[in-house]
Short mmCIF file of C-alpha atoms and ligand atoms in Angstrom, two decimals:
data_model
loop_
_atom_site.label_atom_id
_atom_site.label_comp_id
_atom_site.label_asym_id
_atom_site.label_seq_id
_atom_site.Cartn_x
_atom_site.Cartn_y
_atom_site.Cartn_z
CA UNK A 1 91.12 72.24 33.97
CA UNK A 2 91.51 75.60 32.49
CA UNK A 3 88.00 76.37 33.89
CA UNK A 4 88.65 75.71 36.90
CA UNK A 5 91.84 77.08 37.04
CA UNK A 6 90.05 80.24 35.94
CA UNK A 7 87.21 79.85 38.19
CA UNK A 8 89.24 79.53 41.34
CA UNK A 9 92.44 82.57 40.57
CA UNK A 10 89.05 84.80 40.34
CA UNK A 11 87.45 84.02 43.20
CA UNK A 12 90.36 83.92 45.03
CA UNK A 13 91.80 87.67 43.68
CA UNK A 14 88.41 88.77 45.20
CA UNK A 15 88.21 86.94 48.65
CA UNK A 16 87.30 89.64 51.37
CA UNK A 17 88.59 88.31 54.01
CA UNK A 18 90.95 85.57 55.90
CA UNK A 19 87.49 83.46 56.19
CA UNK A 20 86.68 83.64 52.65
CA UNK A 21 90.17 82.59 51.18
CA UNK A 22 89.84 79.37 53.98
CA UNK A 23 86.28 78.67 52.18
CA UNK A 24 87.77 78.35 49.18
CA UNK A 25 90.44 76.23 49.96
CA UNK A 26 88.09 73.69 51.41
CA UNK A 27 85.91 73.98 48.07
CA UNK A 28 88.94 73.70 45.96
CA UNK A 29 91.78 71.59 47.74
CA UNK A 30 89.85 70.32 50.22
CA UNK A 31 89.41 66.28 51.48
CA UNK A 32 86.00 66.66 49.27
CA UNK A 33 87.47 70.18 46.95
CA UNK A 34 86.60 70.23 43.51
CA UNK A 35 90.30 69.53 42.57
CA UNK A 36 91.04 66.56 45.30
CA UNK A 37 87.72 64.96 43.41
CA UNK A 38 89.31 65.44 39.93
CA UNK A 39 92.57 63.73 41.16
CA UNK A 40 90.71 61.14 42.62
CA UNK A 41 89.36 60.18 38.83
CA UNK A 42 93.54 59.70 37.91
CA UNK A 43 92.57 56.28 38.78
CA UNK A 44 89.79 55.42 36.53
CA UNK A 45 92.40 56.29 33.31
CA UNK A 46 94.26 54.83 31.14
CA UNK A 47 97.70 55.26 31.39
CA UNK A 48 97.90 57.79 28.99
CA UNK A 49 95.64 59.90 29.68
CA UNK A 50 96.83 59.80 33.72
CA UNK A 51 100.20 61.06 32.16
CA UNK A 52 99.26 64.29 30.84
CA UNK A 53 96.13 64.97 32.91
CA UNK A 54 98.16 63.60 36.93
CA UNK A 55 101.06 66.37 36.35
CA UNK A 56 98.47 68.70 34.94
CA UNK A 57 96.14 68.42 37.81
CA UNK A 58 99.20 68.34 40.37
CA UNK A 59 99.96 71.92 38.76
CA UNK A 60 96.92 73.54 39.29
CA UNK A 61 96.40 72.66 42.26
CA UNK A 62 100.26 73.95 43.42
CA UNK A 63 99.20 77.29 41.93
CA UNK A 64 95.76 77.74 43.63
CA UNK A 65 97.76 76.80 46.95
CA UNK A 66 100.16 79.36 46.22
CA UNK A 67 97.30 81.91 44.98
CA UNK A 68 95.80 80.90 48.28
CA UNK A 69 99.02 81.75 50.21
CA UNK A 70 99.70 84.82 48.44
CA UNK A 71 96.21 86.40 49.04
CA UNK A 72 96.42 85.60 52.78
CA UNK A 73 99.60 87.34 53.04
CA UNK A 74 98.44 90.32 51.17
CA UNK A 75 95.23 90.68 53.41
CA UNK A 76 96.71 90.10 56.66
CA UNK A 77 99.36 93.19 55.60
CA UNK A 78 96.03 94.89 54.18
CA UNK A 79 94.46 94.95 57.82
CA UNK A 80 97.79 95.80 59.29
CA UNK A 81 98.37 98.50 57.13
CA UNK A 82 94.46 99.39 58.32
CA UNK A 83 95.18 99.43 62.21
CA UNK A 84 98.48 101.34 62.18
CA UNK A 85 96.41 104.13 60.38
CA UNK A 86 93.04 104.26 63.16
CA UNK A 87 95.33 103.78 65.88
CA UNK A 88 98.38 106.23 65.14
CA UNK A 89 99.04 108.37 67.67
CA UNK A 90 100.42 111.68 67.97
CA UNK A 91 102.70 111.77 70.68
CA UNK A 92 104.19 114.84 69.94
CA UNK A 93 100.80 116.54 71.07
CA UNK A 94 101.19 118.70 74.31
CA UNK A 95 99.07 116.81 77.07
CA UNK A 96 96.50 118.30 79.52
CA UNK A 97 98.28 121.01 81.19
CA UNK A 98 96.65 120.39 84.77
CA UNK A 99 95.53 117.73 86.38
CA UNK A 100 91.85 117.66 86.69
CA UNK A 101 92.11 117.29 90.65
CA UNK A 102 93.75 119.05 92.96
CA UNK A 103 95.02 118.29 96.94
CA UNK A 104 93.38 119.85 99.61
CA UNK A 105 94.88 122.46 101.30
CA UNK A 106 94.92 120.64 104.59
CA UNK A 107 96.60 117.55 103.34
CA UNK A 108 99.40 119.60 101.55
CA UNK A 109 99.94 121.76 104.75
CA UNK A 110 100.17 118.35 106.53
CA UNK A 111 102.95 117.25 103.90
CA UNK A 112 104.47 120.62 103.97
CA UNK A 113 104.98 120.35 108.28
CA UNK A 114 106.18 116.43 107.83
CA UNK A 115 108.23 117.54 105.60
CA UNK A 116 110.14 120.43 107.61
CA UNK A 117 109.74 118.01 110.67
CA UNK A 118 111.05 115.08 109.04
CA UNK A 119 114.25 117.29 108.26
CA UNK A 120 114.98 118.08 112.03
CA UNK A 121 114.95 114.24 112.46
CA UNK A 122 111.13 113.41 113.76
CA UNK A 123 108.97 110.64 112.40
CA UNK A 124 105.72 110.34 111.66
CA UNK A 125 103.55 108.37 114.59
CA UNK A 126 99.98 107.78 113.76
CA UNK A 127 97.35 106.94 116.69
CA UNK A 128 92.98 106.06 116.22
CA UNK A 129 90.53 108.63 116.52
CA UNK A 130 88.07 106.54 118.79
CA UNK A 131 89.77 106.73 121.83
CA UNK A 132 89.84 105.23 125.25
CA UNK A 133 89.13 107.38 128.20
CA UNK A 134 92.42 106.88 129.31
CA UNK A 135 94.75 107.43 126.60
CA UNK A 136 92.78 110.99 126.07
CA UNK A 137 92.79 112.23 129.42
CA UNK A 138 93.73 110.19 132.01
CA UNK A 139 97.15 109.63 131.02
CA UNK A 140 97.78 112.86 130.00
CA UNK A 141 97.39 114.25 133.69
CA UNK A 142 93.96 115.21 132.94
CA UNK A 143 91.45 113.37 135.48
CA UNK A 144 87.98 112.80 135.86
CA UNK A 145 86.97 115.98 137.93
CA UNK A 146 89.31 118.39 135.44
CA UNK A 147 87.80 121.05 134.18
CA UNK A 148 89.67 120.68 131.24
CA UNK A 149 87.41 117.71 130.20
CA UNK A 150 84.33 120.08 130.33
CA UNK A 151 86.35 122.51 128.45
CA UNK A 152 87.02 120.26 125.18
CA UNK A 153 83.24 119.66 124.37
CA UNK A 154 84.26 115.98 124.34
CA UNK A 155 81.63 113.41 121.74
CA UNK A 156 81.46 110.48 123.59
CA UNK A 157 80.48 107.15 122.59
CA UNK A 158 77.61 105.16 123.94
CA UNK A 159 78.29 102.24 126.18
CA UNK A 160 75.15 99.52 126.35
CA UNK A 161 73.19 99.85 129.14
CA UNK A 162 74.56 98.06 132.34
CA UNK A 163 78.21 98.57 131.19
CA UNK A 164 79.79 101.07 133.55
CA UNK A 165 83.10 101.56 131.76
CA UNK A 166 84.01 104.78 130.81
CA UNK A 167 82.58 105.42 127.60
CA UNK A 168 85.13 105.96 124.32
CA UNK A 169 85.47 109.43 123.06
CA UNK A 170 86.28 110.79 119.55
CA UNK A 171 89.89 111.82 120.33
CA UNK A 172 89.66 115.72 121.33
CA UNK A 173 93.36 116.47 120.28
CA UNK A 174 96.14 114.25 119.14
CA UNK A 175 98.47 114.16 123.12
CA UNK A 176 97.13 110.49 123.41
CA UNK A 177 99.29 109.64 120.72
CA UNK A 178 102.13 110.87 122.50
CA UNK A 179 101.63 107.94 125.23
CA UNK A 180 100.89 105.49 122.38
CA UNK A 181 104.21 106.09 120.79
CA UNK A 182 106.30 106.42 123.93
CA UNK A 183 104.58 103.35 125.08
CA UNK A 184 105.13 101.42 121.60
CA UNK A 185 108.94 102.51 121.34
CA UNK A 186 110.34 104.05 124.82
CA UNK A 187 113.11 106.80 125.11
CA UNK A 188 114.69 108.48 123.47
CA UNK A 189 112.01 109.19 120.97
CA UNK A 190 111.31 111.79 118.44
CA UNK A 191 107.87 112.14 116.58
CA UNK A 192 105.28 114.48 115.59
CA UNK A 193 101.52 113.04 114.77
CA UNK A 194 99.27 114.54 112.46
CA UNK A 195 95.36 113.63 112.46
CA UNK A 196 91.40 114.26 113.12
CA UNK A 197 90.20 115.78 116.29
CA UNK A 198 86.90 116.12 117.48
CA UNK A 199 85.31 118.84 119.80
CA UNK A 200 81.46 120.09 119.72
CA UNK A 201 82.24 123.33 118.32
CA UNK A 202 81.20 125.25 115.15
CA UNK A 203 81.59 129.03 113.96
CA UNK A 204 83.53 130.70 111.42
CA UNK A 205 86.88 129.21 113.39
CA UNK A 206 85.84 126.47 114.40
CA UNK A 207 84.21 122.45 112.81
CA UNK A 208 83.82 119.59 114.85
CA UNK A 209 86.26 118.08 113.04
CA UNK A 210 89.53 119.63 112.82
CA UNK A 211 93.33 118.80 112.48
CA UNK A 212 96.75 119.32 114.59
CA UNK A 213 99.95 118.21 114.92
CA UNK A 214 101.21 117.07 117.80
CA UNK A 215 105.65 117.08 118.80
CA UNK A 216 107.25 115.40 120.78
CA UNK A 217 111.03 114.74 121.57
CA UNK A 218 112.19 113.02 124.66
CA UNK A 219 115.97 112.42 125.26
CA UNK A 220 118.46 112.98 128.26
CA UNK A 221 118.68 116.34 128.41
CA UNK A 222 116.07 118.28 126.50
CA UNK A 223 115.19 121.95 127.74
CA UNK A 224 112.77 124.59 126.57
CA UNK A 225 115.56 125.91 124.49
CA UNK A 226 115.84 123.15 122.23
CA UNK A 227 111.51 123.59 121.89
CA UNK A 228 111.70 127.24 121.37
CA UNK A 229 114.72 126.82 118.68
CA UNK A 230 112.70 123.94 116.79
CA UNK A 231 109.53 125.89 116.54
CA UNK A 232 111.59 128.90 115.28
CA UNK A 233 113.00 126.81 112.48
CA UNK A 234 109.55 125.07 111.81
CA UNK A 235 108.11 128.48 111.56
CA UNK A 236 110.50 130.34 109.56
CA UNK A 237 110.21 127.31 107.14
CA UNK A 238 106.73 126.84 106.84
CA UNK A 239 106.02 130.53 106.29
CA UNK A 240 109.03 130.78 103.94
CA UNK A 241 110.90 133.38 105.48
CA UNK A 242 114.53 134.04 106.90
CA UNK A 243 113.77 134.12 110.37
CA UNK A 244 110.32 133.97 112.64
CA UNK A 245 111.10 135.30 116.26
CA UNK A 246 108.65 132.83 118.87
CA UNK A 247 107.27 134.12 122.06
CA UNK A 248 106.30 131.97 124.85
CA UNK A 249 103.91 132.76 126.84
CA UNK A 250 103.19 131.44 130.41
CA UNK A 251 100.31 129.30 130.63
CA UNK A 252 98.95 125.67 131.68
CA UNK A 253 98.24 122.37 130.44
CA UNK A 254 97.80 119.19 132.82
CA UNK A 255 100.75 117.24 130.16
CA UNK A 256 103.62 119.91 130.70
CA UNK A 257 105.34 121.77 133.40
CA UNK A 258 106.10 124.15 132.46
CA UNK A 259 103.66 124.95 130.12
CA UNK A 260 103.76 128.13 127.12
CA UNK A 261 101.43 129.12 124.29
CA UNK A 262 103.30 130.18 121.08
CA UNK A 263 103.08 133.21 119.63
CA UNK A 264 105.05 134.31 116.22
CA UNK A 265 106.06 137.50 116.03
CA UNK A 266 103.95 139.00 112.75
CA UNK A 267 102.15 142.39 111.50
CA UNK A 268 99.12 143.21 109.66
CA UNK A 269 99.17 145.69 107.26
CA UNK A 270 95.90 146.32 104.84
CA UNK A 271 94.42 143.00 106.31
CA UNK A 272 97.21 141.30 105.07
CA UNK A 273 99.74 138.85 107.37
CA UNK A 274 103.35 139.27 107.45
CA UNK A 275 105.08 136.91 109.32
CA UNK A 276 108.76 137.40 111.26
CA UNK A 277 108.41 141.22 111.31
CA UNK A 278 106.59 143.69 112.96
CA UNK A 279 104.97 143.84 116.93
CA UNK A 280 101.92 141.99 116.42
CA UNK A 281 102.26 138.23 117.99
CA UNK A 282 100.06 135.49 116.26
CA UNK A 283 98.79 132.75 118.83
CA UNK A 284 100.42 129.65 117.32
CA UNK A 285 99.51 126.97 119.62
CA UNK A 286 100.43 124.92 123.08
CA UNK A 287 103.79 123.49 124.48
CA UNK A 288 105.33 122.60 127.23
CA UNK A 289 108.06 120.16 129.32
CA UNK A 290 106.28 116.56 129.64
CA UNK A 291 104.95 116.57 132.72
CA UNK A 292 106.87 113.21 134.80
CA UNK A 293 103.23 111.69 135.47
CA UNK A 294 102.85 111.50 131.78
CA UNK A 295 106.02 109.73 131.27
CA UNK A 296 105.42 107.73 134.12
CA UNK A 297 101.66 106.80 132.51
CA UNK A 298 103.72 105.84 129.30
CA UNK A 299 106.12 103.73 131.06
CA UNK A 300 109.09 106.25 130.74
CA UNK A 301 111.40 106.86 133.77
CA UNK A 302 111.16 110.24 134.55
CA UNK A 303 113.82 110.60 136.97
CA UNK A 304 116.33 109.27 133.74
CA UNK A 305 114.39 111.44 130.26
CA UNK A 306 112.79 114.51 129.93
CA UNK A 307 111.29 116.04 126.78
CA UNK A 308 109.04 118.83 125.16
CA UNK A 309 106.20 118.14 123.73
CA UNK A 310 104.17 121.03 121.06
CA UNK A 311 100.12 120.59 119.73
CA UNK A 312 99.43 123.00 116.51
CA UNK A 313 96.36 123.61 114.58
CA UNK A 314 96.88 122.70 111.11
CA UNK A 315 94.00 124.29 110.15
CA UNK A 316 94.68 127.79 111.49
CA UNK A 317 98.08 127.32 109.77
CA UNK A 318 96.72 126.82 106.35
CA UNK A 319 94.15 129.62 106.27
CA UNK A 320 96.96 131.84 107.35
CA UNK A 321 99.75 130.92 105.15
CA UNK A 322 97.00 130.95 102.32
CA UNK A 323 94.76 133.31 103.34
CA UNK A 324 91.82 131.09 103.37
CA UNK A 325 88.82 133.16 105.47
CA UNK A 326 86.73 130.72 106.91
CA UNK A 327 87.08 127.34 108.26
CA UNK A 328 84.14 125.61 107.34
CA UNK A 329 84.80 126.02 104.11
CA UNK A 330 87.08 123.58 104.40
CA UNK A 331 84.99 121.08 104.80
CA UNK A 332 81.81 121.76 102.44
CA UNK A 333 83.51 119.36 99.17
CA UNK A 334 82.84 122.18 96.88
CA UNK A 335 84.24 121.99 93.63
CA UNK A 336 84.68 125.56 92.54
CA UNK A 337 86.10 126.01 95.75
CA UNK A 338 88.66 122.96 95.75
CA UNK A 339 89.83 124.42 92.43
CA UNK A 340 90.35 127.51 93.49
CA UNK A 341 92.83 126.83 96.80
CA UNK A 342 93.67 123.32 95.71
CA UNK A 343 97.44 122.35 94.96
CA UNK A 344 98.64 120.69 91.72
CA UNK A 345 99.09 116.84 92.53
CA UNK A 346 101.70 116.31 90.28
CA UNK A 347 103.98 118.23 92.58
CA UNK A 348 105.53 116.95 96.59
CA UNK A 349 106.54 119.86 98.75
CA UNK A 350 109.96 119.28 99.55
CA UNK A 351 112.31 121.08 101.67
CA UNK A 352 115.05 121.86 98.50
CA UNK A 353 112.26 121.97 96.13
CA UNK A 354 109.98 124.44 97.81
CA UNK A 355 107.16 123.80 99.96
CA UNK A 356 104.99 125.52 98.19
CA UNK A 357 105.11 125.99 94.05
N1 DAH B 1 96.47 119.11 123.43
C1 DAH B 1 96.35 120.55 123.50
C2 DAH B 1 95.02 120.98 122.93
O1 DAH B 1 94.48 120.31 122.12
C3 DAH B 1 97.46 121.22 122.73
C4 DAH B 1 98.78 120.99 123.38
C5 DAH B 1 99.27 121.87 124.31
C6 DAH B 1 99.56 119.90 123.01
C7 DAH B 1 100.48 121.68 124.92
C8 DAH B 1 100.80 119.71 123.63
C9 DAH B 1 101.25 120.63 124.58
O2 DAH B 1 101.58 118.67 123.31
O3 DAH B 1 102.46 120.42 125.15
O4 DAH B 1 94.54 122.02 123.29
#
């Protein structure tokens, strides 16, 4: 008994592992263990002898079971002890101190203008960029013989042969989504829609893919006034200034009557933009008083709402409010170049946080 007792406290102080110290419990305590063999021989004694050697054997085998125990327990902290020391972490360590992507500068302008927008009460309406005949012209006052349908470069879709519909077109500038909305949720109704256009165009100013944002605000009694005083405060926010003076400028567009371009007043000193000062004008975009056929097209009474409705380039705005030279740039995915006028992701322009940390 002392042998064993020896043999098994040994091999049992020098188990490796959780596996080895079950092992030896099946060799030693076990159904068939050395010891559970041993007890099974109590039988074959004499009375005597089963009185000395029964609580003898009933010893050792409590203390290998507690050996057993006690070695588990003291691996198991062994391997916890292990793991807390490979997987301690320092989180007191500064982390990376810029994310390693950045936001285009056309998406951020487009959060910038929802933002200001949003502010003044307009929601965001969204419309698709293959789009019917009708929704891209035809409702907007522009019909088939209009020379304003030659003058957009239009991509048109094919139709299969036999199929004399009017073919789809990749949406030349956002106005259909005027009719979509006014259509979807009547009058009054105040929105602006940012998105892809398409036109077959391409120089330094120019991709034929491009962005703008399109207004529009129809109520009882809407004027030019309210237009002109909206894109002042758009404009003085976006290019973070006090005030932006806007000229209108007579012009035409089949949606409005009347119609205006915008210009904001600005000066250029050194080849360098200053906005809200000066007696340069910068073209901002078109605008106008909804023309009653497009109302009437969208199912809106004419006779009882009026509106204004506004179409910017978000494009143009971005390259001048961060002096980005050429367009097509925008476009190309390259990385050194996405670093360079890309914003910081981690932070949303808001209108009391800044548009543009
Ligand atoms: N849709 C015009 C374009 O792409 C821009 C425009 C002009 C939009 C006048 C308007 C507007 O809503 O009233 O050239």
């Amino acid at each position: 008994m002392d042998d064993l007792k020896e043999k098994y406290l040994g091999l049992i102080a020098n188990a490796a592992d959780e596996a080895a110290i079950e092992d030896l419990r099946v060799q030693a305590v076990g159904k068939k263990g050395e010891i559970s063999l041993k007890m099974r021989e109590l039988g074959k004694m004499t009375p005597e002898e089963r009185q000395v050697a029964g609580p003898a054997l009933n010893a050792l085998k409590d203390e290998i079971n507690s050996a057993l125990s006690a070695k588990k327990a003291a691996l198991a902290d062994a391997a916890l002890d292990a793991r807390l020391r490979d997987e301690w972490l320092d989180v007191t360590l500064p982390s990376r101190t810029r994310a390693q992507g950045t936001i285009h500068p056309i998406s951020q302008v487009t959060e910038e203008i929802t933002a200001i927008f949003a502010d003044m009460g307009f929601s965001v309406a969204e419309g698709p960029q293959i789009e019917s005949d009708w929704y891209n012209f035809d409702a907007l006052n522009i019909p088939g013989h209009h020379p304003a349908r030659a003058e957009m470069d239009t991509f048109y879709t094919h139709r299969k042969e036999g199929d004399n519909r009017p073919p789809h077109v990749l949406r030349t500038h956002t106005s259909p989504v005027q009719i979509r909305s006014m259509e979807a949720t009547g009058a009054p109704t105040r929105i602006i829609c940012p998105g892809r256009v398409y036109r077959s165009d391409y120089d330094q100013t120019h991709t034929p893919m491009f962005h703008q944002i399109e207004g529009l605000a129809i109520d009882r009694d809407i004027s030019m006034a309210n237009l002109k005083w909206v894109l002042e405060e758009f404009a003085a926010a976006f290019f973070e200034v006090d005030k932006i003076e806007v000229r209108f400028r007579a012009s035409h567009f089949p949606f409005t009557e009347p119609s205006a371009e915008i210009d904001f007043r600005c000066s250029w000193v050194d080849g360098q933009l200053k906005l809200g000062e000066g007696d340069d004008w910068l073209e901002g975009g078109g605008s106008g008083m909804v023309h009653p056929k497009v109302l009437q097209n969208a199912g809106i009474d004419p006779a009882e709402w009026q509106g204004f409705a506004f179409g910017l380039g978000i494009d143009r705005l971005a390259m001048l409010k961060y002096g980005i030279p050429d367009l097509r740039a925008f476009f190309d995915s390259d990385l050194r170049w996405l670093r360079h006028y890309g914003f910081n992701p981690l932070v949303q322009p808001t209108l009391h946080g800044g548009l543009s940390r």
